[in-house]
XYZ file of C-alpha atoms in Angstrom:
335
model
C 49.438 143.897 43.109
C 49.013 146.470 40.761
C 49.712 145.565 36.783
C 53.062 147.524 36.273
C 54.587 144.826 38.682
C 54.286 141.910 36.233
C 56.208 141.399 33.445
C 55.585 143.241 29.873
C 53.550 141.238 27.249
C 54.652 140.725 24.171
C 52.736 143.684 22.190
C 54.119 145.868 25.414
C 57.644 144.434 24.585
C 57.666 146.209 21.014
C 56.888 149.581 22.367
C 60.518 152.022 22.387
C 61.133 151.185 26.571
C 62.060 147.235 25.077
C 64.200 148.394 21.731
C 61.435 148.828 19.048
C 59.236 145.999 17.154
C 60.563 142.400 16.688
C 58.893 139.073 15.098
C 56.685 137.138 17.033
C 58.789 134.044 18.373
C 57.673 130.374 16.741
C 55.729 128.320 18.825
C 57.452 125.576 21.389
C 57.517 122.105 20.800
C 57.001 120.267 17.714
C 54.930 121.317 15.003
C 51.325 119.793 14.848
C 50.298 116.167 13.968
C 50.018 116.431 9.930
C 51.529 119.567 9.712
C 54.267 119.984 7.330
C 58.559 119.537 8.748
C 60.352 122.640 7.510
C 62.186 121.740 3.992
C 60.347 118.102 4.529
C 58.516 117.606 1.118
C 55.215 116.998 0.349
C 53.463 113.305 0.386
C 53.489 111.197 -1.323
C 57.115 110.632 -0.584
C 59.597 109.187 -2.810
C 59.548 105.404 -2.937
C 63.221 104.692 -3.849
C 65.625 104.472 -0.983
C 68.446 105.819 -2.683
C 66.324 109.350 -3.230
C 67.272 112.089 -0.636
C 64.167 113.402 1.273
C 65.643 116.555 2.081
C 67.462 118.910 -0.349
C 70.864 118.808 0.003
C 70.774 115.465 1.921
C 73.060 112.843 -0.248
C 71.712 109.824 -1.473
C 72.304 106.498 -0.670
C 74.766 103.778 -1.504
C 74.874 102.494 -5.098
C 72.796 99.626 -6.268
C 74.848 96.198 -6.544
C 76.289 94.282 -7.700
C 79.561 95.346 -6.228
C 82.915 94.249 -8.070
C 83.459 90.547 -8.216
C 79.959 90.014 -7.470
C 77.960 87.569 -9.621
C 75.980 89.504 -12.039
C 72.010 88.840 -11.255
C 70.781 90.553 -14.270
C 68.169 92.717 -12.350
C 68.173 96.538 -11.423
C 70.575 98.489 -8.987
C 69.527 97.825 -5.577
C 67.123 95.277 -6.328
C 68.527 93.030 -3.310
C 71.055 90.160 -3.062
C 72.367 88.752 -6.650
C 70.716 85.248 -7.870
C 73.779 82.803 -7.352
C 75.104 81.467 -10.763
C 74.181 77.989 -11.781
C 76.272 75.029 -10.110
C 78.647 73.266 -12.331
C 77.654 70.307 -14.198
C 77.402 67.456 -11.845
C 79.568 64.275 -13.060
C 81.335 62.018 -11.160
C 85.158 61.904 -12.831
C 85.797 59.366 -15.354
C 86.925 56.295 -14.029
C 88.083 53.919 -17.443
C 87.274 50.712 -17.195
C 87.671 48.784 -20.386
C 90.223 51.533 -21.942
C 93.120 50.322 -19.742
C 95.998 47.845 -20.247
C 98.935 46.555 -18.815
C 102.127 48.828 -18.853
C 104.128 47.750 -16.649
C 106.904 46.918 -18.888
C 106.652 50.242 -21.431
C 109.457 51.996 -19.466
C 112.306 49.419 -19.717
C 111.462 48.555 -23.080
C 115.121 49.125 -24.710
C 114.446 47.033 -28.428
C 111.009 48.564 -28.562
C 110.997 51.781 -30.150
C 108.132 51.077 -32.019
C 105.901 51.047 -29.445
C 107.413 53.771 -27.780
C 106.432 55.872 -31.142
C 103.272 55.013 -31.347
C 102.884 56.046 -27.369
C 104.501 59.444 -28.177
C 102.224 59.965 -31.467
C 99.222 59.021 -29.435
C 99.788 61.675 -26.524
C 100.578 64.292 -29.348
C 97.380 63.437 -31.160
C 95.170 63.357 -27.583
C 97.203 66.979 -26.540
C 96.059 68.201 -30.388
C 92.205 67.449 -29.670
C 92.338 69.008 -26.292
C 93.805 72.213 -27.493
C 91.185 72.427 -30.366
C 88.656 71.775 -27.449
C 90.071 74.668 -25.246
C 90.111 76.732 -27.878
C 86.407 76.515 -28.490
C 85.634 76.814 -25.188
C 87.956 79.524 -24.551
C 86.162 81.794 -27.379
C 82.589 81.147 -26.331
C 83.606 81.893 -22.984
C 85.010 84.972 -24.217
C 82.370 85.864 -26.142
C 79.703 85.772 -23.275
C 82.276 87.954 -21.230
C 82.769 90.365 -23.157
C 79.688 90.377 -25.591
C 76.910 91.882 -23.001
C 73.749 91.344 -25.150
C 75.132 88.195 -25.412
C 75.607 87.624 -21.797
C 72.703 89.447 -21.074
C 70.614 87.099 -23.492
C 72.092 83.449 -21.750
C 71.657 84.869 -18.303
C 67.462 85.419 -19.206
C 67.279 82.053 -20.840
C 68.231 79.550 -18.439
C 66.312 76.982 -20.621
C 69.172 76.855 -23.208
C 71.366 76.297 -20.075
C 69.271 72.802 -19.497
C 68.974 71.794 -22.959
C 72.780 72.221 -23.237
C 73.336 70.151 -19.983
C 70.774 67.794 -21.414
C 73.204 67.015 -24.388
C 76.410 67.210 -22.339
C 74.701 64.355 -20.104
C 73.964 61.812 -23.032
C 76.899 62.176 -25.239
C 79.000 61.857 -21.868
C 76.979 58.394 -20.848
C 77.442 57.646 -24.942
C 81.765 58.576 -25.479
C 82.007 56.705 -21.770
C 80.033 53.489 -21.787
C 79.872 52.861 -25.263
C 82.910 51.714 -26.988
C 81.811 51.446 -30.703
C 80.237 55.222 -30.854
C 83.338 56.079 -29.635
C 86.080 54.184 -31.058
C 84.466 54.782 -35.232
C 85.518 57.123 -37.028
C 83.562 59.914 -37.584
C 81.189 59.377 -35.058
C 83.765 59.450 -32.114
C 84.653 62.945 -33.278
C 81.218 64.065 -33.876
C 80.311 63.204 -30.643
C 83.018 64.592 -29.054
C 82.198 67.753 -30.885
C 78.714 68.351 -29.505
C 80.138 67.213 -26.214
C 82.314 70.295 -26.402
C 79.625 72.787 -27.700
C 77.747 72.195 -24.947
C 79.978 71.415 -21.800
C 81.194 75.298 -23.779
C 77.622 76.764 -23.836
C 77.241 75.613 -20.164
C 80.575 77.124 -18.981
C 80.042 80.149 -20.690
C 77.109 80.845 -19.301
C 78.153 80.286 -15.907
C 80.779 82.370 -16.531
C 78.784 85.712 -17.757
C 77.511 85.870 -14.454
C 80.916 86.962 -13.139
C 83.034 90.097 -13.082
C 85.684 90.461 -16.575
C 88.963 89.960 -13.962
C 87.138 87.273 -12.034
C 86.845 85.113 -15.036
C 90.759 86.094 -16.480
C 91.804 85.117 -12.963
C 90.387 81.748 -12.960
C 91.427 81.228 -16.310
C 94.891 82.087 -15.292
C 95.112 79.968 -12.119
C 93.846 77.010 -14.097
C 96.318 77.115 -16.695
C 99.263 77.205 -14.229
C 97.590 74.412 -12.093
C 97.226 71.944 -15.451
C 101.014 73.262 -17.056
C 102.187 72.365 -13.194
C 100.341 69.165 -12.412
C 101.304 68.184 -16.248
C 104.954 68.803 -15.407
C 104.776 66.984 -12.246
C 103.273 63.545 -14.005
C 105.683 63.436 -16.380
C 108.589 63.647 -13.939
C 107.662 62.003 -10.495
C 107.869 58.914 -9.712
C 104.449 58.178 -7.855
C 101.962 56.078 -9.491
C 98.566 57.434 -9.503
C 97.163 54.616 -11.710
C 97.453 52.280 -9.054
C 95.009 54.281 -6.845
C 91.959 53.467 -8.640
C 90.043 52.085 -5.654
C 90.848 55.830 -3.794
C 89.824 57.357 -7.211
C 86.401 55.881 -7.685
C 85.447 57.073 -3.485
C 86.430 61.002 -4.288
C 84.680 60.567 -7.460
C 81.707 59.598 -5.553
C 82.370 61.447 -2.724
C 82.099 64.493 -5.123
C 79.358 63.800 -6.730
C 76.877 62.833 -3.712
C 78.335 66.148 -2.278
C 76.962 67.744 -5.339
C 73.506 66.175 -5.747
C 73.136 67.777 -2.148
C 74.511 70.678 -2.112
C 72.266 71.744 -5.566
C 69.181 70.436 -3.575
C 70.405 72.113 -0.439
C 71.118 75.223 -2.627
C 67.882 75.828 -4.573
C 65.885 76.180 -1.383
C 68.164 78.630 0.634
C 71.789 80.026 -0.466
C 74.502 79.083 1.732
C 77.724 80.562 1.251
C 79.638 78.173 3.146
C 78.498 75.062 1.879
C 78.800 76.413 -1.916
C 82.339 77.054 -0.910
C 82.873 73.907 0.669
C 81.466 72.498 -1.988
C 84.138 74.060 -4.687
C 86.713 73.505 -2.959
C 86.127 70.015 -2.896
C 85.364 69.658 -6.229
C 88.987 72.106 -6.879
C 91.261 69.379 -5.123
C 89.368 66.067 -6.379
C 90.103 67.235 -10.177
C 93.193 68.459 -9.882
C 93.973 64.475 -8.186
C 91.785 63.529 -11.345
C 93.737 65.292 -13.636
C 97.021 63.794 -12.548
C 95.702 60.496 -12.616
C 94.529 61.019 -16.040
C 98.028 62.379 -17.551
C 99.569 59.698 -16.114
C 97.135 56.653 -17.959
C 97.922 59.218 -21.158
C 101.564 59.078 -20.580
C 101.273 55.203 -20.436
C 105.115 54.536 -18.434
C 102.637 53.001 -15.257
C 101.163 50.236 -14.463
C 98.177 51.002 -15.877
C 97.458 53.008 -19.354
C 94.965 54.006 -21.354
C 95.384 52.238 -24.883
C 96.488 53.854 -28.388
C 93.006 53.686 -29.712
C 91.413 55.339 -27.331
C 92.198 58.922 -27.938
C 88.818 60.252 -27.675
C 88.112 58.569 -24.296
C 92.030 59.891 -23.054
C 91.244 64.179 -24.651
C 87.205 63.608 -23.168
C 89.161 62.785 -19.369
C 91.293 65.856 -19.677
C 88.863 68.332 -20.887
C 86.170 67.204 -18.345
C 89.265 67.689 -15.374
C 90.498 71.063 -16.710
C 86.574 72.768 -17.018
C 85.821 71.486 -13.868
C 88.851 72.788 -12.246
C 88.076 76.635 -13.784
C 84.275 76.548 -12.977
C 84.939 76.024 -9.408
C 88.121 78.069 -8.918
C 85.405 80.361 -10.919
C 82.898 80.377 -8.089
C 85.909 80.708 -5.311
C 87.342 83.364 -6.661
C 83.994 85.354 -7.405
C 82.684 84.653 -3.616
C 86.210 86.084 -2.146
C 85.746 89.579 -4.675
C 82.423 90.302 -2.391
């Protein structure tokens, strides 16, 4: 076979019988181990995920935390946010030694005078909760809407324990002591640094949450109290004579607590945080109904005229513990 009968080569291919000279085709294949990826840039490559490695390749998805997630305080993207701190773990207060008799305050007809003082002592009691919501209510504020602020709580957890530290022993103190909190000015005193730092506390739990999470819970907790209020004062069920099925969720609540806090500092679990909260939502709400009720004083049992520290401590204890764990619903469903 001579060598015209095989095809041209590719220098014979550029001579004028083939069309004239054209570029020598790239080789087959992939390129070689090592060697450079056309538009691929050089090494070292970029270490953040969200950096294109091509040009004109878009980046990735924005760092978290996403809206209504709780704020971890680190950089974009740096993973999964730190859950928030649980809510301070108290079993509801159960009075004791603050109760008497009522059975008879309802069809008293001759005595007025009693019924006054009854009246004067729920107005006084509503007066020293609304000065304690209204401290609350601006700190939360503050560490909402103050970011250095909330910024400077969220890296300090320490003040978060200290502040938990003094809720716990003025608690114990206003509770089971009955001359601290029955003198006068030591019952408000206490009850003052009680509020700072049940405040502090809430606050802080609260900066780790989105602006309309925290208005939301805020929101849903007033209309639960103004509604539960309402309904004590009108019905016609007796809480107070539940006090047996009171002290069970109270305990049932806090056991459910202690474990889910140990549970919860090894590994995060949604579901049992939420179970959890939910709980803790439907036991204070009871707790708060069974509390207006001993304030209103027309059932069998009541909580008596003197003790109007004890009666405003019961009610601010139900109503923060009813927005810190609508709080942590309502933040887990804005994922």
């Amino acid at each position: 076979m001579s060598r015209s009968d095989y095809p041209p080569g590719y220098e014979e291919s550029g001579g004028p019988l083939y069309g004239g000279n054209y570029p020598q085709p790239p080789a087959y294949g992939f390129p070689g181990y090592g060697g450079p990826h056309p538009g691929q840039p050089s090494a070292p490559y970029p270490t953040d995920p969200n950096t294109p490695l091509y040009s004109g390749q878009p980046g990735g998805y924005p760092g978290g935390p996403y809206p209504g997630q709780p704020y971890h305080g680190g950089p974009p993207g740096a993973g999964y946010p730190t859950p928030p701190p649980m809510p301070p773990m108290m079993p509801p207060t159960i009075p004791s030694d603050v109760l008497s008799s009522g059975d008879g305050f309802a069809a008293r007809g001759s005595g007025w005078d009693s019924v006054s003082v009854r009246h004067a002592f729920i107005r006084k009691v509503y007066l020293v909760l609304a000065s304690q919501l209204m401290v609350t209510t601006a700190i939360v504020s503050v560490f909402t809407f103050v970011e250095p602020v909330g910024k400077y709580v969220r890296d300090n957890p320490a003040l978060y324990w200290v502040s938990y530290a003094v809720y716990f022993i003025t608690h114990i103190v206003l509770v089971c002591c009955s001359g601290p909190r029955r003198k006068h000015p030591w019952n408000l005193i206490l009850l003052l640094l009680f509020t700072l730092a049940l405040s502090y506390m809430t606050g802080t739990i609260a900066s780790f949450y989105d602006t309309k999470v925290v208005f939301l819970a805020m929101a849903i907790t007033a209309v639960v109290c103004i509604c539960v209020t309402v309904f004590c004062f009108q019905t016609k069920v007796d809480f107070t004579k539940c006090q047996g099925l009171f002290c069970v969720l109270g305990i049932v609540v806090f056991v459910t607590g202690i474990i889910s806090a140990i549970v919860l500092s090894f590994k995060y679990v949604l579901w049992l945080h939420m179970l959890y909260a939910a709980l803790g939502t439907i036991v204070f709400t009871l707790f708060l109904a069974y509390h207006t009720q001993l304030l209103i004083g027309n059932r069998k049992y009541s909580i008596s005229e003197d003790e109007y520290v004890f009666a405003a401590l019961s009610l601010y204890v139900d109503i923060i513990q009813i927005f810190l764990f609508l709080l942590q619903i309502i933040g887990a469903a804005r994922k």
